[in-house]
PDB file of C-alpha atoms in Angstrom:
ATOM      1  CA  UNK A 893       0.000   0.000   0.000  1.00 48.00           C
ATOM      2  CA  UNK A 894       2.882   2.195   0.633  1.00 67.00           C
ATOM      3  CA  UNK A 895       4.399   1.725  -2.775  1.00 77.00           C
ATOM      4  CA  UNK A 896       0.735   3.094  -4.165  1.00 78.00           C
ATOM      5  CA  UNK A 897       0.420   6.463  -2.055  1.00 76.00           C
ATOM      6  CA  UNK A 898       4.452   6.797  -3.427  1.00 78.00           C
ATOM      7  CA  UNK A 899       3.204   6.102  -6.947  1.00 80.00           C
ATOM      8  CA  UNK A 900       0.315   7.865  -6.870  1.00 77.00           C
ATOM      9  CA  UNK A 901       2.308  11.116  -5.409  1.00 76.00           C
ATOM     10  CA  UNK A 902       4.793  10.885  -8.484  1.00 77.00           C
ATOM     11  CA  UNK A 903       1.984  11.130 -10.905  1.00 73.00           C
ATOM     12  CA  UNK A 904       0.606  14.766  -8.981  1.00 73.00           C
ATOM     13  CA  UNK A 905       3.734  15.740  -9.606  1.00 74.00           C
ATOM     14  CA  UNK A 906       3.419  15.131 -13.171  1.00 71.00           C
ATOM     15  CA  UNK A 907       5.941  12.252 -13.341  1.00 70.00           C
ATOM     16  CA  UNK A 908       4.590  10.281 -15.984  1.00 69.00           C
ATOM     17  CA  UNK A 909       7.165   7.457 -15.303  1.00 70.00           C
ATOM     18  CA  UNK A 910       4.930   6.009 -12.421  1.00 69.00           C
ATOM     19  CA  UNK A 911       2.074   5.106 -14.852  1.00 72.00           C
ATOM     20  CA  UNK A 912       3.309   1.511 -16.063  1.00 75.00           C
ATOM     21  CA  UNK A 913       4.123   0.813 -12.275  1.00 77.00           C
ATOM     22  CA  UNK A 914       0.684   2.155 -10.850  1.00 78.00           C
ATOM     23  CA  UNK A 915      -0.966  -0.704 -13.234  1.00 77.00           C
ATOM     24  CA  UNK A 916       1.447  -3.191 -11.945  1.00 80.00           C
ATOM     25  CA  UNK A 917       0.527  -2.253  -8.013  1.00 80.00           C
ATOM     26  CA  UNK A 918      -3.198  -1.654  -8.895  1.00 82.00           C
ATOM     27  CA  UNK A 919      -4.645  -4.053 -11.940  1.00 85.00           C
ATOM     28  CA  UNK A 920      -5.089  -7.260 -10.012  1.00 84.00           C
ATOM     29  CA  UNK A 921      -7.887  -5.358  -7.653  1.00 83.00           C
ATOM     30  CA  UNK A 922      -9.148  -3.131 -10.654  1.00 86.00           C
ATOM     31  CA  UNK A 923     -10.019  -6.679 -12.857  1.00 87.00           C
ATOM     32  CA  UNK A 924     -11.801  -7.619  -9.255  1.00 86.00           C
ATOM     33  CA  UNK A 925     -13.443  -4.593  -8.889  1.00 82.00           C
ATOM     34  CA  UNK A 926     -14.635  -4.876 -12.932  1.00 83.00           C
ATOM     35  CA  UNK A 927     -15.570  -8.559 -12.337  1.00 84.00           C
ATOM     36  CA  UNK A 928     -17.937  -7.717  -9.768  1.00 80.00           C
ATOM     37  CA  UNK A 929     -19.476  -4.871 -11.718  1.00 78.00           C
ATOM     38  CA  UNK A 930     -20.047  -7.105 -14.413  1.00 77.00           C
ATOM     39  CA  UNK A 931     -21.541 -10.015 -12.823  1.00 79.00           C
ATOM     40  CA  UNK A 932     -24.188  -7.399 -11.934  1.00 72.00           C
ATOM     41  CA  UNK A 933     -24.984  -6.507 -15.205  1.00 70.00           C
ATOM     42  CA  UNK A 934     -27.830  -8.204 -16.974  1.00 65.00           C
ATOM     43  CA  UNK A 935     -27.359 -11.113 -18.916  1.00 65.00           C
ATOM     44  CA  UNK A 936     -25.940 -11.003 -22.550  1.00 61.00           C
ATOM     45  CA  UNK A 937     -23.159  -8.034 -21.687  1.00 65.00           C
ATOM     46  CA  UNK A 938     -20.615  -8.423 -24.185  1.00 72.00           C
ATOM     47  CA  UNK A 939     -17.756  -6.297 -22.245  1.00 79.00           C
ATOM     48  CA  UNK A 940     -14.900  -8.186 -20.627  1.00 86.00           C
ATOM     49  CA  UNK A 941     -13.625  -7.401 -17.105  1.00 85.00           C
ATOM     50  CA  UNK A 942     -10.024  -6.930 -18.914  1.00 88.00           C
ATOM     51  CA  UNK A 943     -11.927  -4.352 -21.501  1.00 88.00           C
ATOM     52  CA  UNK A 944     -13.295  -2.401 -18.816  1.00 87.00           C
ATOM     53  CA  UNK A 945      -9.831  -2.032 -16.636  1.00 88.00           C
ATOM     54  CA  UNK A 946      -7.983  -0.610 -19.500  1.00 87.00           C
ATOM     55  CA  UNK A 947     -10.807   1.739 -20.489  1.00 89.00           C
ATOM     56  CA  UNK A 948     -11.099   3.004 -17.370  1.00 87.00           C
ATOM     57  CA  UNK A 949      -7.430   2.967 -16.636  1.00 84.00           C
ATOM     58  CA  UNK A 950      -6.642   5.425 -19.776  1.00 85.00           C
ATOM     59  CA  UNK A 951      -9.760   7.323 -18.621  1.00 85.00           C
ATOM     60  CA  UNK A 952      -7.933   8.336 -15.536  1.00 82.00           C
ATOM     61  CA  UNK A 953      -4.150   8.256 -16.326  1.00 79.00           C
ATOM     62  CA  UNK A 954      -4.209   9.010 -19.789  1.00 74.00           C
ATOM     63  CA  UNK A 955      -5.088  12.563 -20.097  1.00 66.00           C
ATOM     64  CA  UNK A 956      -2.912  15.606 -20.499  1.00 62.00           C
ATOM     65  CA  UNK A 957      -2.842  17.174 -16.951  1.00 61.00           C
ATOM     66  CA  UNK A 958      -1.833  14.916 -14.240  1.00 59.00           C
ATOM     67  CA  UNK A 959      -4.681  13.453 -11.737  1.00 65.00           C
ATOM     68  CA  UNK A 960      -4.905  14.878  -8.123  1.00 70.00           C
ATOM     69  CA  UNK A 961      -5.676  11.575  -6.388  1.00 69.00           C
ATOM     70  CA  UNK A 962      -6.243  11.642  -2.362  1.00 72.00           C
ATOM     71  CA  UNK A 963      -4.661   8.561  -1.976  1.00 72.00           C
ATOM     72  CA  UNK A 964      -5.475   4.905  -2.533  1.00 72.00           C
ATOM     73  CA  UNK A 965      -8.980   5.027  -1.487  1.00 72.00           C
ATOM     74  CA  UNK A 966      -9.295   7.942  -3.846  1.00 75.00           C
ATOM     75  CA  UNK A 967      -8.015   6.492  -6.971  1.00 78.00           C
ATOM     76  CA  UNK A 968     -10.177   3.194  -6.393  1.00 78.00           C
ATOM     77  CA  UNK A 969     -13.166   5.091  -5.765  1.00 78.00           C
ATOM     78  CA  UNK A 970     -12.546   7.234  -9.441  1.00 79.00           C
ATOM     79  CA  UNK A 971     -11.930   4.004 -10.973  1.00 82.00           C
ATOM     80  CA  UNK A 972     -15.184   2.517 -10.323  1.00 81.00           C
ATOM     81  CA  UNK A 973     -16.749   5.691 -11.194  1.00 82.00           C
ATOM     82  CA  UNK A 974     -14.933   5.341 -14.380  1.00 84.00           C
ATOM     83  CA  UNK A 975     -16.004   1.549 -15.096  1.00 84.00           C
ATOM     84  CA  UNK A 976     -19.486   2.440 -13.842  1.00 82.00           C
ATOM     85  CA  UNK A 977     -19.336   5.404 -16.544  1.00 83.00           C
ATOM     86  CA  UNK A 978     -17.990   2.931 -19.204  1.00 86.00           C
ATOM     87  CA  UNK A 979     -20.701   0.852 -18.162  1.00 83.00           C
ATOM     88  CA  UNK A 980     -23.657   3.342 -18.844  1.00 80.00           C
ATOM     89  CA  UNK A 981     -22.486   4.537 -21.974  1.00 84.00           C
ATOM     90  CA  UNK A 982     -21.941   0.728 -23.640  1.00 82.00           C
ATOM     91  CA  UNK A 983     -25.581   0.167 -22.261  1.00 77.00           C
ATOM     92  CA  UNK A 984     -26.600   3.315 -23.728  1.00 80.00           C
ATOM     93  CA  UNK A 985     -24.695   2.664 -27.123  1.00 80.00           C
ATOM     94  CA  UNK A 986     -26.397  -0.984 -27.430  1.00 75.00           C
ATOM     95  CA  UNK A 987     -30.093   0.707 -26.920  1.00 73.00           C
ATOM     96  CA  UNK A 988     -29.564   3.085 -30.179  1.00 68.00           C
ATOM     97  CA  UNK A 989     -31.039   1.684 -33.381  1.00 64.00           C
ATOM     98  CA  UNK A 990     -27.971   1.137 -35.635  1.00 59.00           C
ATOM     99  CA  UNK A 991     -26.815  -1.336 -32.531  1.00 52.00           C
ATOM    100  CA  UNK A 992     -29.887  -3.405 -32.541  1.00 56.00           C
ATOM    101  CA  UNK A 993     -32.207  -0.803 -30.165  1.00 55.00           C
ATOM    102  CA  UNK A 994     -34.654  -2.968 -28.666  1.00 57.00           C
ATOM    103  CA  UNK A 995     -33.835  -6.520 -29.515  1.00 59.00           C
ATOM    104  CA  UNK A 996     -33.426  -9.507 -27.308  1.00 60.00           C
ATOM    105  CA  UNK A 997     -30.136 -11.805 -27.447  1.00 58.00           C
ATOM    106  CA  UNK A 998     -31.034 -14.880 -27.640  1.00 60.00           C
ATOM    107  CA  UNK A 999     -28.753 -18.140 -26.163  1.00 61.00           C
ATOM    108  CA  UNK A1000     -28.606 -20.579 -29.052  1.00 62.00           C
ATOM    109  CA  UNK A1001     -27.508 -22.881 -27.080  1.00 61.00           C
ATOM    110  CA  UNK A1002     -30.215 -23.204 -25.007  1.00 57.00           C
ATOM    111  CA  UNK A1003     -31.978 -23.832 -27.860  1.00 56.00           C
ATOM    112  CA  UNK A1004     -29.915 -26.891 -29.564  1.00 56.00           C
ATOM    113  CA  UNK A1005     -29.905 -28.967 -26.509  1.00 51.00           C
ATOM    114  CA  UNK A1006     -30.684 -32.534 -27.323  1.00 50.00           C
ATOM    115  CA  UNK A1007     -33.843 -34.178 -25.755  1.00 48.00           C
ATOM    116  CA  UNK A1008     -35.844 -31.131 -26.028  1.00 48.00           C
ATOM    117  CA  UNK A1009     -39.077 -30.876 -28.426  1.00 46.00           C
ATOM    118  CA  UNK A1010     -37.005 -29.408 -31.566  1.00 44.00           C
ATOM    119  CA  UNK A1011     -37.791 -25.296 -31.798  1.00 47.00           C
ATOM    120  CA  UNK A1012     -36.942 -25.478 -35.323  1.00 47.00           C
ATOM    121  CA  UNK A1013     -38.571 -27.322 -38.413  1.00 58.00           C
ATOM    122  CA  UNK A1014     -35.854 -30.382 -38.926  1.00 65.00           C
ATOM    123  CA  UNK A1015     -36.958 -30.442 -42.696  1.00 70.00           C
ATOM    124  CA  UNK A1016     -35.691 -26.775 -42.783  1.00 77.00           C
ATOM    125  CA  UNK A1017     -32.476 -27.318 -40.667  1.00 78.00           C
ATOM    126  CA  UNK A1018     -31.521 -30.307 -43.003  1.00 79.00           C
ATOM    127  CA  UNK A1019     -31.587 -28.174 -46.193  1.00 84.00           C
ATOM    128  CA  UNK A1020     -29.584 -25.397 -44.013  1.00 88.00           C
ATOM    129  CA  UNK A1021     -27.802 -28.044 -43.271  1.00 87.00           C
ATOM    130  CA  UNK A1022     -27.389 -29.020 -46.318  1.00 87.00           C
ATOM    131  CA  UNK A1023     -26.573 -25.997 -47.640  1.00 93.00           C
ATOM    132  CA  UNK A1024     -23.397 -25.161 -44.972  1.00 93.00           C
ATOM    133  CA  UNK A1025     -22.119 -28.400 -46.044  1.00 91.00           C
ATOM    134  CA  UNK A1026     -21.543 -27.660 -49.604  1.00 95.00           C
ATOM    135  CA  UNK A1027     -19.345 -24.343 -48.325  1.00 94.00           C
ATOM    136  CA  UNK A1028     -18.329 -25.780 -45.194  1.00 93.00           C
ATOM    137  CA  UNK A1029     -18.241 -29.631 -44.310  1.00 92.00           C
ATOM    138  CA  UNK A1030     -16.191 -29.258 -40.754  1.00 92.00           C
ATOM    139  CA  UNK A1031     -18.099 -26.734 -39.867  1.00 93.00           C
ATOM    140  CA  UNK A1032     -21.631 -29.256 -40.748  1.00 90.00           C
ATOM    141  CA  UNK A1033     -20.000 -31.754 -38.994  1.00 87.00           C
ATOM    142  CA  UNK A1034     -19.569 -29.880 -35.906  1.00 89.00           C
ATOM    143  CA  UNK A1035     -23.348 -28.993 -35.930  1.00 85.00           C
ATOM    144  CA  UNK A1036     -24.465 -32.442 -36.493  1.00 83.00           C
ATOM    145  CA  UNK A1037     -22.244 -33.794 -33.477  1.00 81.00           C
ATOM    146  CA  UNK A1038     -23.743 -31.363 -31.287  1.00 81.00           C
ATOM    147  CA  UNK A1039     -26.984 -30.680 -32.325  1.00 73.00           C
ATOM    148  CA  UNK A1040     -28.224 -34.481 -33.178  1.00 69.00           C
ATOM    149  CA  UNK A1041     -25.894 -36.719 -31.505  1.00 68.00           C
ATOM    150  CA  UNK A1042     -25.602 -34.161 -28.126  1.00 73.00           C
ATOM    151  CA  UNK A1043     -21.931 -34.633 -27.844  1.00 76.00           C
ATOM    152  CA  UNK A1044     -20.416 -32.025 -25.540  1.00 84.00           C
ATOM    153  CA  UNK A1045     -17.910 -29.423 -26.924  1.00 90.00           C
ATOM    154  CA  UNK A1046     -14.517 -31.577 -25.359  1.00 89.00           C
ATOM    155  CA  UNK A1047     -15.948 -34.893 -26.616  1.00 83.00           C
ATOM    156  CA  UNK A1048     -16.520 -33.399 -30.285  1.00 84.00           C
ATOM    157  CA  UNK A1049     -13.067 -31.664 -30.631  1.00 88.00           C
ATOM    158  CA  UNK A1050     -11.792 -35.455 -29.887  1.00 83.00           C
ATOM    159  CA  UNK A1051     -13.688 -37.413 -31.943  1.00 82.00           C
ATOM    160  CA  UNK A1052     -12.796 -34.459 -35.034  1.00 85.00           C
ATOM    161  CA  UNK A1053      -9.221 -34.715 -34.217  1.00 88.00           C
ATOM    162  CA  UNK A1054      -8.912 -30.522 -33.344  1.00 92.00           C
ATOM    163  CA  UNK A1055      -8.470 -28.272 -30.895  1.00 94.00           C
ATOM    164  CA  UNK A1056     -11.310 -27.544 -27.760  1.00 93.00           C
ATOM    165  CA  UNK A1057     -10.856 -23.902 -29.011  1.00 95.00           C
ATOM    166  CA  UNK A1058     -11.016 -24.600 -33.112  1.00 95.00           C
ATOM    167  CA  UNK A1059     -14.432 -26.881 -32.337  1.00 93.00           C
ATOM    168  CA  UNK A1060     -15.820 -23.896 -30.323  1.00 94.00           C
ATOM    169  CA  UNK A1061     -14.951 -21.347 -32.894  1.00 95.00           C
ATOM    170  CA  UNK A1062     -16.573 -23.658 -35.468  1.00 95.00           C
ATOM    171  CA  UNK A1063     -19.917 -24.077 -33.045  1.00 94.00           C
ATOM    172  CA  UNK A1064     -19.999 -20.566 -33.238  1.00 94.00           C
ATOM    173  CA  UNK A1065     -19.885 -19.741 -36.611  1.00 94.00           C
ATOM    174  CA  UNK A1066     -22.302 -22.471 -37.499  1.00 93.00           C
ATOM    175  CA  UNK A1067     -25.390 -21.483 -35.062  1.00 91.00           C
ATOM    176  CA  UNK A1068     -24.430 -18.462 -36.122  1.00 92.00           C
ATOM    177  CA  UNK A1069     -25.172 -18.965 -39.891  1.00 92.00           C
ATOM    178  CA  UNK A1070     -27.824 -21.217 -39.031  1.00 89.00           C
ATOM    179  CA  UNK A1071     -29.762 -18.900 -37.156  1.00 88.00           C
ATOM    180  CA  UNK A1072     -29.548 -16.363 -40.144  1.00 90.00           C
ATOM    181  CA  UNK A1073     -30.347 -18.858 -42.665  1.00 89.00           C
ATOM    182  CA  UNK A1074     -33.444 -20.379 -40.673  1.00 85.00           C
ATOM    183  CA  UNK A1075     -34.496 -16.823 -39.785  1.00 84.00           C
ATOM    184  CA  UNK A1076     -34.324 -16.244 -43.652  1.00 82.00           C
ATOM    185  CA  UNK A1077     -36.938 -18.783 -44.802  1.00 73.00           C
ATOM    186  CA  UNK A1078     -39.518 -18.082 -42.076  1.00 67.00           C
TER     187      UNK A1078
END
């Protein structure tokens, strides 16, 4: 704690040298702090915890005149005020029209999960099916694994011989263009 009130003092002075160390002493409790904002939030917020502590951070080191902090207590305090004003304003940008206004995210995979009644006509997710196949046969496969035989993401990256993170991306992508193309013929 002593090393921050030294820190933060250098920066009043208008030492800029201080700023890489102030991160050092201070980002471990800032990504905390931003965690717990954001596991507040309502469901489908897209920011990350690590987005949010270097927003905020440049918001309160990064401009021209150097910041008059009161100690640690007052820095932590601006920095939530920061991430709780970074906060507002993504809300507020995701509200506007061009951003999608008033729609609802939906999880898709909540609705692919195997042993439910089927939310989608089958005949019309085979020719989508289908369809993704002819451009992209891994990425069919992947679907097919998951959706019909209700293989789990690990278990499907095995039996495909790839990576947990290359079978995800692919999951992804597919619903994705799935969701478009069954949205299209409705």
């Amino acid at each position: 704690m002593h090393d921050l009130t030294r820190i933060l003092e250098e920066l009043q002075r208008g030492d800029t040298s201080g700023n890489e160390r102030l991160l050092e002493e201070v980002y471990s409790e800032l990504r905390r702090l931003a965690a717990d904002m954001l596991a507040r939030e309502r469901s489908g917020q897209t920011l990350q915890a690590t987005a949010l502590v270097h927003e905020a951070y440049l918001r309160l080191v990064g401009s021209e005149s150097p910041a008059q902090w009161g100690g640690r207590g007052h820095f932590f305090a601006a920095a939530a005020e920061a991430m709780r004003r970074i906060l507002i304003e993504n809300a507020r940008r995701k509200q506007r029209l061009k951003h999608g206004g008033a729609q609802q995210r939906i999880d898709l995979d909540s609705h692919c999960l195997v042993g439910e009644e089927p939310s989608v006509d089958v005949l019309a997710l085979d020719l989508a099916l289908e369809k993704l196949a002819a451009s992209d046969p891994d990425k069919a496969q992947v679907v097919k694994l998951r959706f019909f035989a209700g293989l789990t993401m690990p278990e499907l990256a095995e039996v495909l011989g790839i990576s947990l993170a290359t079978a995800e991306r692919h999951w992804t992508f597919a619903r994705s263009w799935l969701y478009a193309e069954l949205a299209e013929r409705s």
